């Protein structure tokens, strides 16, 4: 690759800025006083900590309230390792790496428990903070001489003084050298995170933040990805902690305190939750304010932090977060259209274009699958909602499931999609038993799902939405179609750079169908696709579903009988949690029992 | 033999302390689902109220302990009206952040008023001798009073008008209001009750621990873990979790050191979260 | 009894009711039908006070209840059986019945009187609300509302997921309550048979501002409803 090409990549991924800043700061560093350098080194270590929360919370949407704990663990691990390694090797770089590893290991354990235990978002915040506060007490009780790891004494409440600083083998770095090291380290970490979130991984993280359910339905293992980014965040915080310890040659349990935990959140909120540079700005702004405040009234940091936190949350009635996302979205809109203008000269969706798309997709995709429920039943608490339902889909192109409200349609849908666990019976997908298989694994094996309320990534553009579906992990044989095919088929080519949130209700429904087409699974399951649509929109949706049914097995659960009639497919009718009738639409609508259930005609002559 | 009795008594005291420091949170977080990060500061306010009442006002200890819930209740009324009420329909994270801010504010105010390590009060009552060991009366009194408070609370929530309305208002606020429950007023009472309980807990443990502005923060983490592992039955679930976690932590500390005791508590709680994400009482037929 | 004039309500930016009006006479049972999503539940929730009124007037007997809170409306005699039952899942069956009685400080004997009319709930009194079957929950929701002797009962799809035999029981309870103390009922339904067998008057809600009255005996041959419920074409009627 040529230098010019490198530069382009660097610019495209937003790496130019930090590079310029790093070079500028290093060039100016001879002009700085030692005190300034010291202060900035501290802020850089805090900035790295803030950056880790920006990644975990701002980018991936996981609110961790214990990021300072991982920072502290990194700091302690560095101190312990430095005491033991430095006398022997004269370097502490390995201790820094070890600090990151220990912090990563700790986050991995904590993340495994919380994400795989599927505890809710708020519980994660509570668990991480509780763990942090308990660590404070634990580390404070290590004063006894027996708490010694090799040459390092943990020191209880007073912590560990005289920790060796950063050293490469020929003595500890001077303040100036440490500052240079910190600038480079922060720059590298920044570049790494920036690189991660602008690429394919960034798309996955944005997907996690925007809509976990859809991510699972696309086949992404949400638990695994959440754990992954949590651990990366932990490792980064650990490096920050190691730098912090090396800066002050000192660490104590105060790092695990509530003020410290709150401080990290405040930095990120002030700097802007989704902005990487904001992490550093937040640190600088908040630290500067508290330094200034300290000059007026000394030693009141917790009070100032507390007031900042309360005011920030209460002053934004809609939440600070939406306010920030709104700004972020504007940023997106400004940047996104310029990204790929070269490919945007395609014609507006015409009959020919759609037909082409269709033939192309027919050739590429043709293969149907099968989906079967074998004697499935479901109880919630004491009530049996579904009982002994046996159904097989696949011998036809399209199937419809109907039934009055409360017949068990949504429960059956939940069992087929994997949202609910069956109480009895088995579910088979393409002949393979998937009864205990999680949602994302069913998706990978070829089950596409369209939910009733459009489940899309509201904060992402149409193309990003489709892209997440196109590149989703898959185990079924059908290859994904091209992005253009998908956009043409659902008629969103013109709007491909719009934010999904700005689409009309009908367009959002089609975008979701577009994601299904992109997944290209053998079996597609639709939950009330016509709900809340205008007549016009219903017609288009009907056409879309019909077209898809030429080369996929399509199952539609629908309440609206007019829509079902138009589908012209074999119908299964559920009633009272069981299969009541199966047959053609005309058979069913002329069946007196069915009419009785829907209309009550002649059900009980004495009443009318 | 004596040693086993002493270990068992000590474990009982630890369980009682864990329960006393978690009860207020059990009501506010367990029942009402309000993430109150300032819970520790209510413990601290309770503990300081008792200390000050004994040292400065010369109150007898039992009266001083009873002052603690009253003071906390007053603070609780203010906190509910000013900070919690505007946040009832907001995201839980907002409540969490605001109460964290509140926690820091109260913590700093305490430092400004009392300093970082103010003098405490001694353990009241005498000692009993068990073989070669001595055990204070007060450490035996704590488990008894814990049981009493739990029983009274159970009766309050199970058998009184207020208790029923409070549970209904937390279970399904819309439906409760349609049936005639003044949900806002009931929620205020319940929040204040939780604050008073935290204050009582703080007051009761104040003779046993070093009372400092940070005392609450050393308990709030354990309290949250206890209520979370307790699950939906906010009283009996919390009691079970206190027994399990407090018992394990205490016995491990006695066999090894406090550090390992706390570590054991943390590990047990984390393992329980993984194995029983719904908490110990997830499948109980009594949700109280 | 109940007068609704030009009612406007919705969620956030979405307005669902855009000037809806209807009047109920005392002891009348009025059914409102219409397709999913047209705003039937929004109407009932707005009447119960759970959704804020953005315009128009609601009068219950002589009281203007437009700006009243749900408990105030309950005290004036408004009862509500919501869609999906909304049983207090962590309370026992007995406690579910007690909430309203205690909140309104009615005599505890009300519970026993209610249980006499709902004998099937008696063996379940100490079970958690969440352990009941759908049908039992529906009976409990109805008993919970009727125990307070409301003057006007709002019923949101009581037939949802309920067996026909149980529907007959529910119908009987409603008819009895009207006979015994003159209950007025506003019923929102999908089940035409249930609606037509119970209601004195029936309306088909066609938009957020318009409901068309239908002769209740002709409900079962109404073209719009048939098209909606059975997908039948207009000419088939």
mmCIF file of C-alpha atoms in Angstrom, chain B residues 119-218:
data_model
loop_
_atom_site.group_PDB
_atom_site.id
_atom_site.type_symbol
_atom_site.label_atom_id
_atom_site.label_comp_id
_atom_site.label_asym_id
_atom_site.label_seq_id
_atom_site.Cartn_x
_atom_site.Cartn_y
_atom_site.Cartn_z
ATOM 1 C CA UNK B 119 -15.391 9.639 68.251
ATOM 2 C CA UNK B 120 -17.878 6.777 68.597
ATOM 3 C CA UNK B 121 -19.856 5.273 71.448
ATOM 4 C CA UNK B 122 -19.024 2.154 73.377
ATOM 5 C CA UNK B 123 -20.940 -1.090 73.237
ATOM 6 C CA UNK B 124 -23.728 -0.890 75.807
ATOM 7 C CA UNK B 125 -24.531 -3.690 78.232
ATOM 8 C CA UNK B 126 -22.228 -6.246 79.758
ATOM 9 C CA UNK B 127 -20.687 -9.494 78.618
ATOM 10 C CA UNK B 128 -21.436 -13.150 79.015
ATOM 11 C CA UNK B 129 -18.709 -15.708 79.460
ATOM 12 C CA UNK B 130 -18.787 -18.870 77.418
ATOM 13 C CA UNK B 131 -15.921 -21.030 78.540
ATOM 14 C CA UNK B 132 -12.830 -18.930 78.009
ATOM 15 C CA UNK B 133 -14.600 -16.561 75.621
ATOM 16 C CA UNK B 134 -16.618 -13.423 76.294
ATOM 17 C CA UNK B 135 -19.531 -12.313 74.138
ATOM 18 C CA UNK B 136 -21.173 -8.915 74.544
ATOM 19 C CA UNK B 137 -24.856 -8.732 75.429
ATOM 20 C CA UNK B 138 -25.356 -6.271 72.614
ATOM 21 C CA UNK B 139 -24.134 -8.715 69.974
ATOM 22 C CA UNK B 140 -26.756 -11.164 71.225
ATOM 23 C CA UNK B 141 -29.395 -8.448 71.338
ATOM 24 C CA UNK B 142 -28.902 -7.575 67.658
ATOM 25 C CA UNK B 143 -30.131 -10.912 66.206
ATOM 26 C CA UNK B 144 -33.152 -10.826 68.516
ATOM 27 C CA UNK B 145 -34.107 -7.302 67.510
ATOM 28 C CA UNK B 146 -33.530 -8.170 63.850
ATOM 29 C CA UNK B 147 -36.011 -11.024 64.107
ATOM 30 C CA UNK B 148 -38.457 -8.720 65.869
ATOM 31 C CA UNK B 149 -38.197 -6.013 63.210
ATOM 32 C CA UNK B 150 -38.606 -8.562 60.419
ATOM 33 C CA UNK B 151 -41.684 -10.062 62.064
ATOM 34 C CA UNK B 152 -43.225 -6.632 62.589
ATOM 35 C CA UNK B 153 -42.522 -5.649 59.003
ATOM 36 C CA UNK B 154 -43.969 -8.901 57.751
ATOM 37 C CA UNK B 155 -47.113 -8.255 59.755
ATOM 38 C CA UNK B 156 -47.247 -4.666 58.496
ATOM 39 C CA UNK B 157 -47.068 -5.671 54.862
ATOM 40 C CA UNK B 158 -49.201 -8.769 55.238
ATOM 41 C CA UNK B 159 -52.030 -7.643 57.491
ATOM 42 C CA UNK B 160 -52.498 -3.906 57.450
ATOM 43 C CA UNK B 161 -54.338 -1.667 55.025
ATOM 44 C CA UNK B 162 -51.209 0.320 54.315
ATOM 45 C CA UNK B 163 -49.146 -2.822 53.664
ATOM 46 C CA UNK B 164 -51.621 -4.153 51.131
ATOM 47 C CA UNK B 165 -51.884 -0.838 49.304
ATOM 48 C CA UNK B 166 -48.111 -0.429 49.282
ATOM 49 C CA UNK B 167 -47.603 -3.830 47.696
ATOM 50 C CA UNK B 168 -50.384 -3.245 45.172
ATOM 51 C CA UNK B 169 -48.962 0.168 44.240
ATOM 52 C CA UNK B 170 -45.553 -1.384 43.572
ATOM 53 C CA UNK B 171 -46.905 -4.443 41.748
ATOM 54 C CA UNK B 172 -49.126 -2.573 39.270
ATOM 55 C CA UNK B 173 -49.426 1.166 39.906
ATOM 56 C CA UNK B 174 -51.983 1.818 37.145
ATOM 57 C CA UNK B 175 -54.343 -0.892 38.297
ATOM 58 C CA UNK B 176 -53.949 0.147 41.932
ATOM 59 C CA UNK B 177 -54.873 3.738 41.116
ATOM 60 C CA UNK B 178 -57.918 2.632 39.137
ATOM 61 C CA UNK B 179 -59.094 0.694 42.194
ATOM 62 C CA UNK B 180 -58.846 3.851 44.298
ATOM 63 C CA UNK B 181 -55.305 3.726 45.701
ATOM 64 C CA UNK B 182 -53.595 7.124 45.963
ATOM 65 C CA UNK B 183 -50.390 5.707 44.516
ATOM 66 C CA UNK B 184 -48.238 8.817 45.013
ATOM 67 C CA UNK B 185 -49.079 9.116 48.671
ATOM 68 C CA UNK B 186 -48.568 5.402 49.281
ATOM 69 C CA UNK B 187 -45.217 5.479 47.471
ATOM 70 C CA UNK B 188 -44.085 8.420 49.584
ATOM 71 C CA UNK B 189 -44.939 6.484 52.743
ATOM 72 C CA UNK B 190 -43.130 3.391 51.542
ATOM 73 C CA UNK B 191 -40.025 5.307 50.555
ATOM 74 C CA UNK B 192 -39.965 7.056 53.905
ATOM 75 C CA UNK B 193 -40.468 3.726 55.673
ATOM 76 C CA UNK B 194 -37.445 2.385 53.809
ATOM 77 C CA UNK B 195 -35.371 5.404 54.843
ATOM 78 C CA UNK B 196 -36.486 5.027 58.450
ATOM 79 C CA UNK B 197 -35.521 1.352 58.382
ATOM 80 C CA UNK B 198 -32.092 2.254 57.029
ATOM 81 C CA UNK B 199 -31.795 4.802 59.827
ATOM 82 C CA UNK B 200 -32.812 2.244 62.412
ATOM 83 C CA UNK B 201 -30.267 -0.182 60.983
ATOM 84 C CA UNK B 202 -27.568 2.478 61.165
ATOM 85 C CA UNK B 203 -28.560 3.364 64.710
ATOM 86 C CA UNK B 204 -28.539 -0.251 65.840
ATOM 87 C CA UNK B 205 -25.118 -1.053 64.408
ATOM 88 C CA UNK B 206 -23.553 2.226 65.549
ATOM 89 C CA UNK B 207 -22.280 0.805 68.866
ATOM 90 C CA UNK B 208 -20.649 -2.124 67.018
ATOM 91 C CA UNK B 209 -18.785 -0.313 64.228
ATOM 92 C CA UNK B 210 -16.559 2.694 63.740
ATOM 93 C CA UNK B 211 -19.033 5.420 62.754
ATOM 94 C CA UNK B 212 -17.550 7.661 60.078
ATOM 95 C CA UNK B 213 -18.951 9.486 57.041
ATOM 96 C CA UNK B 214 -17.844 6.530 54.920
ATOM 97 C CA UNK B 215 -19.566 3.901 57.067
ATOM 98 C CA UNK B 216 -22.558 3.696 54.733
ATOM 99 C CA UNK B 217 -20.451 3.130 51.672
ATOM 100 C CA UNK B 218 -18.809 0.137 53.271
#
